[in-house]
Coordinates of C-alpha atoms in Angstrom, one line a residue:
M858 CA 76.1 52.9 66.3
A859 CA 75.0 52.8 62.7
P860 CA 77.1 50.9 60.2
G861 CA 77.8 54.1 58.2
S862 CA 79.3 55.8 61.3
T863 CA 81.5 52.8 61.9
I864 CA 82.8 52.9 58.3
L865 CA 83.4 56.6 58.7
L866 CA 85.5 56.2 61.8
L867 CA 87.5 53.4 60.2
I868 CA 88.3 55.6 57.2
L869 CA 89.4 58.3 59.6
L870 CA 91.7 55.8 61.4
F871 CA 93.4 54.5 58.3
L872 CA 93.5 57.6 56.2
S873 CA 94.3 59.9 59.2
V874 CA 92.0 62.6 57.9
P875 CA 91.3 65.3 60.6
A876 CA 87.9 64.8 62.1
A877 CA 86.8 68.1 63.6
P878 CA 83.2 67.0 64.4
A879 CA 84.5 63.8 66.1
L880 CA 86.9 65.8 68.3
G881 CA 84.0 68.0 69.4
D882 CA 81.5 65.3 70.2
P883 CA 82.5 61.8 69.2
G884 CA 79.8 60.0 71.1
P885 CA 80.2 56.3 71.7
L886 CA 83.3 55.2 69.9
E887 CA 84.3 51.7 68.7
D888 CA 87.9 52.6 67.9
V889 CA 90.5 55.3 68.4
V890 CA 90.0 58.5 66.6
I891 CA 93.2 59.9 65.2
D892 CA 93.8 63.5 64.1
R893 CA 97.3 63.9 62.5
Y894 CA 97.4 67.7 62.8
Y895 CA 101.1 68.0 62.1
I896 CA 103.1 65.8 59.8
P897 CA 106.8 66.6 59.1
K898 CA 107.9 67.0 55.5
I899 CA 110.7 64.4 56.0
C900 CA 109.8 61.1 57.6
L901 CA 112.6 58.5 57.6
R902 CA 110.5 55.8 59.3
E903 CA 107.1 55.2 60.8
V904 CA 106.3 53.5 64.1
Q905 CA 105.6 49.8 63.7
M906 CA 104.8 46.9 66.1
G907 CA 107.8 46.1 68.3
D908 CA 109.5 49.5 67.9
F909 CA 110.9 51.4 70.9
I910 CA 109.6 54.9 71.0
R911 CA 110.0 58.1 73.1
Y912 CA 107.2 60.7 73.1
H913 CA 105.6 63.5 75.1
Y914 CA 101.9 63.8 75.8
N915 CA 99.2 65.6 77.6
G916 CA 96.2 63.5 78.7
T917 CA 92.8 65.2 79.4
F918 CA 89.1 64.3 79.8
K919 CA 86.4 65.6 77.5
D920 CA 85.9 68.7 79.6
G921 CA 89.6 69.6 79.2
K922 CA 90.7 68.6 82.7
K923 CA 94.2 67.2 82.7
F924 CA 94.7 63.8 84.3
D925 CA 98.4 63.2 83.3
S926 CA 101.3 64.9 81.4
S927 CA 104.8 63.8 80.6
Y928 CA 105.7 67.5 80.4
D929 CA 104.7 68.0 84.0
R930 CA 107.0 65.2 85.1
G931 CA 109.8 66.6 83.0
A932 CA 110.6 63.3 81.3
T933 CA 109.6 61.7 78.1
V934 CA 107.8 58.3 78.0
A935 CA 109.7 55.4 76.6
G936 CA 108.3 52.0 75.7
V937 CA 107.6 49.4 73.1
V938 CA 104.6 49.6 70.8
G939 CA 102.3 46.6 70.3
V940 CA 103.4 44.3 73.1
G941 CA 100.7 45.2 75.7
R942 CA 102.7 47.6 77.8
L943 CA 100.4 50.5 76.8
I944 CA 96.7 50.8 76.9
T945 CA 95.2 49.4 73.7
G946 CA 94.1 52.8 72.5
M947 CA 97.6 54.2 72.7
D948 CA 99.1 51.1 71.0
R949 CA 96.8 51.7 68.1
G950 CA 97.0 55.5 68.0
L951 CA 100.8 55.6 67.9
Q952 CA 101.1 53.2 64.9
G953 CA 102.5 54.9 61.8
M954 CA 103.8 58.0 63.5
C955 CA 106.9 59.9 62.3
V956 CA 109.5 61.6 64.4
N957 CA 108.2 65.1 65.3
E958 CA 104.6 64.2 64.2
R959 CA 101.8 65.5 66.4
R960 CA 98.5 63.7 66.9
H961 CA 95.2 64.1 68.8
L962 CA 93.9 60.8 70.0
I963 CA 90.5 60.0 71.4
V964 CA 90.5 56.7 73.2
P965 CA 87.1 55.2 74.1
P966 CA 86.8 53.5 77.6
H967 CA 87.1 49.9 76.3
L968 CA 90.5 50.7 74.8
G969 CA 91.6 52.7 77.8
Y970 CA 90.9 51.8 81.4
G971 CA 87.4 50.4 80.9
S972 CA 84.8 50.2 83.6
I973 CA 87.4 50.0 86.4
G974 CA 89.4 53.2 85.7
V975 CA 92.4 54.1 87.8
A976 CA 91.7 54.8 91.5
G977 CA 91.9 58.6 92.3
L978 CA 93.0 59.4 88.7
I979 CA 90.7 58.1 86.0
P980 CA 87.0 57.4 86.7
P981 CA 85.3 54.3 85.2
D982 CA 84.1 54.4 81.6
A983 CA 86.1 57.6 80.9
T984 CA 86.9 58.6 77.3
L985 CA 90.6 59.8 77.2
Y986 CA 92.0 62.6 75.0
F987 CA 95.7 62.6 74.3
D988 CA 97.9 65.2 72.6
V989 CA 101.1 63.3 71.5
V990 CA 104.4 64.4 69.9
M991 CA 106.7 61.6 68.7
L992 CA 110.4 62.2 69.5
D993 CA 112.3 59.0 68.8
I994 CA 111.8 55.6 67.1
W995 CA 114.2 52.7 67.0
N996 CA 114.3 48.9 67.0
K997 CA 116.7 46.3 68.5
K998 CA 117.5 45.2 64.9
D999 CA 118.7 48.7 63.9
K1000 CA 122.2 49.3 62.8
L1001 CA 124.4 52.4 62.6
Q1002 CA 123.2 54.7 59.8
I1003 CA 126.1 56.5 58.1
T1004 CA 125.6 59.0 55.3
T1005 CA 128.6 60.6 53.6
L1006 CA 127.8 64.3 53.1
S1007 CA 131.1 65.3 51.4
K1008 CA 134.4 63.7 50.7
P1009 CA 137.8 65.1 49.5
E1010 CA 139.0 64.0 46.0
H1011 CA 142.3 62.7 47.3
C1012 CA 142.5 60.4 50.3
N1013 CA 145.7 58.6 51.0
R1014 CA 144.5 56.8 54.1
T1015 CA 141.3 56.3 56.1
V1016 CA 140.7 56.0 59.9
E1017 CA 141.4 52.6 61.4
N1018 CA 141.1 51.3 65.0
S1019 CA 143.8 52.7 67.3
D1020 CA 144.1 55.9 65.3
F1021 CA 144.1 59.2 67.1
V1022 CA 141.4 61.5 65.5
R1023 CA 140.6 65.2 65.8
Y1024 CA 137.1 66.1 64.6
H1025 CA 134.3 68.7 64.9
Y1026 CA 130.7 67.7 65.5
N1027 CA 127.2 68.8 66.2
G1028 CA 125.1 66.3 68.3
T1029 CA 121.3 66.3 68.3
L1030 CA 118.5 64.0 69.4
L1031 CA 116.5 62.3 66.6
D1032 CA 113.9 65.1 66.8
G1033 CA 116.6 67.7 66.2
T1034 CA 117.1 68.9 69.8
P1035 CA 120.8 69.9 70.2
F1036 CA 122.7 68.4 73.1
D1037 CA 126.4 69.2 72.4
S1038 CA 128.7 70.8 69.8
S1039 CA 132.5 71.0 69.5
Y1040 CA 132.1 74.2 67.5
S1041 CA 130.6 76.0 70.6
K1042 CA 133.8 75.1 72.5
D1043 CA 135.9 76.4 69.6
S1044 CA 138.0 73.2 69.8
T1045 CA 138.0 69.8 68.1
Y1046 CA 137.2 66.6 70.0
D1047 CA 140.4 64.6 70.2
T1048 CA 140.5 60.9 71.0
Y1049 CA 141.5 57.4 70.0
V1050 CA 139.2 55.3 67.9
G1051 CA 138.3 51.7 68.8
T1052 CA 139.9 51.7 72.3
G1053 CA 136.7 52.2 74.3
W1054 CA 137.1 56.0 74.9
L1055 CA 134.0 56.7 72.7
I1056 CA 130.5 55.3 72.7
K1057 CA 130.3 52.2 70.5
G1058 CA 128.4 54.0 67.8
M1059 CA 131.1 56.6 67.3
D1060 CA 133.9 54.1 67.5
Q1061 CA 132.2 52.4 64.5
G1062 CA 131.0 55.5 62.8
L1063 CA 134.4 57.1 62.4
L1064 CA 136.1 54.1 60.8
G1065 CA 136.9 54.6 57.1
M1066 CA 136.8 58.4 57.2
C1067 CA 139.2 60.6 55.2
A1068 CA 140.6 63.8 56.6
G1069 CA 138.2 66.5 55.5
E1070 CA 135.3 64.1 55.1
K1071 CA 131.8 65.0 56.5
R1072 CA 129.4 62.4 57.7
S1073 CA 126.0 62.1 59.4
I1074 CA 126.0 59.3 61.9
I1075 CA 122.7 58.1 63.5
I1076 CA 123.3 55.9 66.5
P1077 CA 120.6 53.8 68.2
P1078 CA 120.5 54.0 72.0
F1079 CA 122.0 50.5 72.6
L1080 CA 125.2 51.8 70.8
A1081 CA 125.0 55.1 72.7
Y1082 CA 124.0 55.8 76.3
G1083 CA 121.2 53.2 76.5
E1084 CA 118.7 53.1 79.4
K1085 CA 120.6 55.6 81.6
G1086 CA 121.1 58.4 79.1
Y1087 CA 123.7 61.0 80.0
G1088 CA 123.2 63.8 82.5
T1089 CA 120.3 66.2 81.8
V1090 CA 121.0 66.5 78.0
I1091 CA 120.5 63.0 76.7
P1092 CA 117.4 61.2 78.0
P1093 CA 117.2 57.4 78.5
Q1094 CA 116.7 55.3 75.3
A1095 CA 117.6 58.2 73.0
S1096 CA 118.9 57.9 69.5
L1097 CA 121.7 60.3 68.7
V1098 CA 122.5 62.1 65.5
F1099 CA 126.1 63.4 64.9
S1100 CA 127.2 65.6 62.1
V1101 CA 131.0 65.0 62.0
L1102 CA 133.8 66.8 60.2
L1103 CA 137.1 64.8 60.4
V1104 CA 139.9 67.4 60.7
D1105 CA 142.9 65.3 61.3
F1106 CA 144.1 61.8 62.3
H1107 CA 147.2 59.8 62.7
N1108 CA 148.5 56.7 64.4
P1109 CA 151.2 56.7 67.2
K1110 CA 153.1 54.2 65.1
D1111 CA 153.2 56.5 62.1
G1112 CA 156.5 57.8 60.7
V1113 CA 157.1 60.6 58.3
F1114 CA 155.3 60.2 55.0
L1115 CA 157.0 61.6 51.9
E1116 CA 155.5 62.5 48.5
H1117 CA 158.0 63.4 45.7
L1118 CA 156.2 66.1 43.8
E1119 CA 159.1 67.0 41.4
V1120 CA 162.6 65.6 41.2
P1121 CA 165.1 67.1 38.8
E1122 CA 166.6 64.8 36.2
S1123 CA 170.1 65.6 37.3
C1124 CA 171.0 65.2 40.9
K1125 CA 174.7 65.1 41.6
R1126 CA 174.3 64.8 45.4
R1127 CA 171.5 64.2 47.9
A1128 CA 171.4 65.9 51.3
V1129 CA 172.5 64.0 54.4
T1130 CA 172.8 64.7 58.1
G1131 CA 175.1 67.7 58.8
D1132 CA 174.2 69.5 55.5
F1133 CA 173.1 73.1 55.6
V1134 CA 169.9 73.4 53.6
R1135 CA 168.1 76.5 52.2
Y1136 CA 164.5 75.8 51.2
H1137 CA 161.1 77.4 50.8
Y1138 CA 158.0 75.9 52.2
N1139 CA 154.3 76.2 52.9
G1140 CA 153.1 74.6 56.1
T1141 CA 149.5 73.6 56.5
L1142 CA 147.3 71.5 58.8
M1143 CA 145.6 68.4 57.4
D1144 CA 142.5 70.3 56.6
G1145 CA 144.5 72.7 54.4
T1146 CA 144.7 75.6 57.0
L1147 CA 148.0 77.5 56.4
F1148 CA 150.0 78.1 59.5
D1149 CA 153.3 79.3 58.1
S1150 CA 155.1 80.1 54.9
S1151 CA 158.6 81.2 54.0
Y1152 CA 157.3 82.7 50.7
S1153 CA 155.3 85.2 52.8
R1154 CA 158.5 86.4 54.3
N1155 CA 160.3 86.4 50.9
H1156 CA 163.2 84.5 52.5
T1157 CA 164.3 80.9 52.5
Y1158 CA 164.4 78.9 55.7
N1159 CA 168.1 78.1 56.3
T1160 CA 169.2 75.4 58.7
Y1161 CA 171.3 72.3 59.3
I1162 CA 169.4 69.0 59.0
G1163 CA 169.8 66.0 61.3
K1164 CA 171.1 68.0 64.2
G1165 CA 167.9 68.8 66.1
Y1166 CA 167.6 72.4 64.9
I1167 CA 164.2 71.7 63.4
I1168 CA 161.3 69.3 64.4
P1169 CA 162.3 65.6 64.1
G1170 CA 159.9 65.1 61.3
M1171 CA 161.6 67.7 59.1
D1172 CA 165.0 66.5 60.1
Q1173 CA 163.9 63.1 58.7
G1174 CA 161.9 64.5 55.8
L1175 CA 164.7 66.5 54.3
Q1176 CA 167.1 63.6 54.1
G1177 CA 168.0 62.7 50.6
V1178 CA 166.7 65.8 48.8
C1179 CA 168.2 67.1 45.6
V1180 CA 168.7 70.7 44.7
G1181 CA 165.5 71.9 43.0
E1182 CA 163.4 69.1 44.3
R1183 CA 159.8 69.7 45.4
R1184 CA 158.7 67.4 48.2
R1185 CA 155.7 67.0 50.4
V1186 CA 156.5 66.0 54.0
V1187 CA 153.6 64.8 56.2
V1188 CA 154.7 64.9 59.9
P1189 CA 152.7 63.1 62.7
P1190 CA 152.4 65.1 65.9
H1191 CA 154.8 63.0 67.9
L1192 CA 157.5 64.1 65.4
A1193 CA 156.3 67.7 65.4
Y1194 CA 154.8 69.7 68.3
G1195 CA 153.0 66.9 70.1
E1196 CA 150.1 67.3 72.4
N1197 CA 150.8 70.9 73.2
G1198 CA 150.9 72.3 69.7
A1199 CA 152.7 75.6 69.0
G1200 CA 151.3 79.1 69.5
N1201 CA 147.8 79.8 68.4
K1202 CA 148.2 78.4 64.9
I1203 CA 149.2 74.8 65.5
P1204 CA 146.8 72.9 67.8
G1205 CA 147.7 70.0 70.0
S1206 CA 148.2 66.6 68.3
A1207 CA 148.1 68.2 64.9
V1208 CA 149.5 66.5 61.8
L1209 CA 151.6 69.0 59.8
I1210 CA 152.1 69.0 56.0
F1211 CA 155.1 70.8 54.5
D1212 CA 155.3 71.5 50.8
V1213 CA 159.1 72.1 50.3
H1214 CA 161.2 73.4 47.5
I1215 CA 164.9 72.9 47.9
I1216 CA 167.0 75.9 46.8
D1217 CA 170.4 74.6 47.7
F1218 CA 172.5 72.8 50.3
H1219 CA 176.1 72.3 51.2
N1220 CA 178.2 70.8 54.0
P1221 CA 180.8 72.9 55.9
A1222 CA 183.3 70.1 55.1
D1223 CA 182.7 70.4 51.3
P1224 CA 185.8 71.4 49.3
V1225 CA 185.6 73.8 46.4
E1226 CA 184.2 72.0 43.4
V1227 CA 185.9 72.8 40.1
E1228 CA 184.5 71.6 36.8
T1229 CA 186.4 72.3 33.6
V1230 CA 183.8 73.1 30.9
Y1231 CA 186.3 74.1 28.2
R1232 CA 190.1 74.0 27.8
P1233 CA 192.0 75.0 24.7
E1234 CA 194.2 72.3 23.0
G1235 CA 197.4 74.2 23.1
C1236 CA 197.7 75.1 26.8
N1237 CA 201.3 75.1 27.9
V1238 CA 201.1 77.9 30.6
T1239 CA 198.7 77.7 33.5
T1240 CA 198.0 80.2 36.4
R1241 CA 200.0 80.2 39.5
N1242 CA 199.8 82.0 42.9
R1243 CA 200.3 85.8 42.6
D1244 CA 199.6 85.8 38.8
F1245 CA 197.7 88.8 37.5
I1246 CA 194.7 87.6 35.5
R1247 CA 191.8 89.1 33.5
Y1248 CA 188.6 87.0 33.1
H1249 CA 184.8 87.2 32.5
Y1250 CA 182.3 85.4 34.8
N1251 CA 178.7 84.7 35.4
C1252 CA 177.7 84.1 39.1
S1253 CA 174.5 82.3 40.1
L1254 CA 173.0 80.5 43.0
L1255 CA 172.9 76.7 43.0
D1256 CA 169.3 76.8 41.8
G1257 CA 170.3 78.8 38.7
T1258 CA 169.3 82.3 40.0
K1259 CA 171.6 84.8 38.4
L1260 CA 173.5 87.1 40.8
F1261 CA 176.3 88.9 38.9
S1262 CA 177.9 88.9 35.5
S1263 CA 181.0 90.7 34.2

């Protein structure tokens, strides 16, 4: 071959310029001819020596006759690049590929199966033509890749080991092929973190999340399903990509969390067990979904506290309130409706958030409370039973709402 032809082929190899004439009739080749006929717009990494890869291919001879195909076998090819496990032509031809990139490769005999060939399959001195699509790239040195897509402004606590989480997710392979989704089941995925119930990559990837946070988590195979894969949907040696929305989390050791939003300056008495309390509330899930509201009914919720008439979390959360106080009560599921939830609005294992406004409270044992606000200096005669009296009055509720006035 003329020196000029050799230089041209090397330029085609390194610059990956489509070589239509070479594909038609390459003649004697000294190196692999590469036609990068589809390159994805986004390429997070390129194949390098020592990388593990998964790819599909069709292998044909010059006349178009097929000698092998991963598609026909119904399984991708997985292996390591640049360590001699592939024919030299494939080792070279796969270098620099991106996930979802497609290439035509022309492999001359001395970089394929040479003068020996493969008995019954590839004749001696055969030039091989491969049509390849790259599906996955990873390396033993890879770590979890976490990208925060969105995060709430306020985050009181983040996920730790042993927490119980509820989250939605879409799961895809690295090439974008979907394999599972909680949204399609119309139900969150509920589990403990860091206790071995999840693949290692998800156990690590959920740590530090806030309720309402969205993340992209890319998990290499050795932190996912490894060499075995999973069923028919996750092939062996597959990297996994999860788009996760954390809906809710708590710890079985959690108690009620109180946030005092507004406390009146004057508070003569605080509510205790046995008191009858009237209050307004909005009840939401941790993601802000409203499940109940006394305001929508235009009527306070009236009940005794500390006697089991309401969920344990609210029995505890209303202790010590003042009239007029506004308080946020965060109730873990084991102090609310537990694993079963309630109706179709409160799912199982849901944390509940109540924003409460205390209207008034009393105890059935309370005496009448009399406060003298004015008494004239010369008061020698006071009222007795059966006296006839004339008086003016203003009548209001304990929160100041005016009812009647003479």
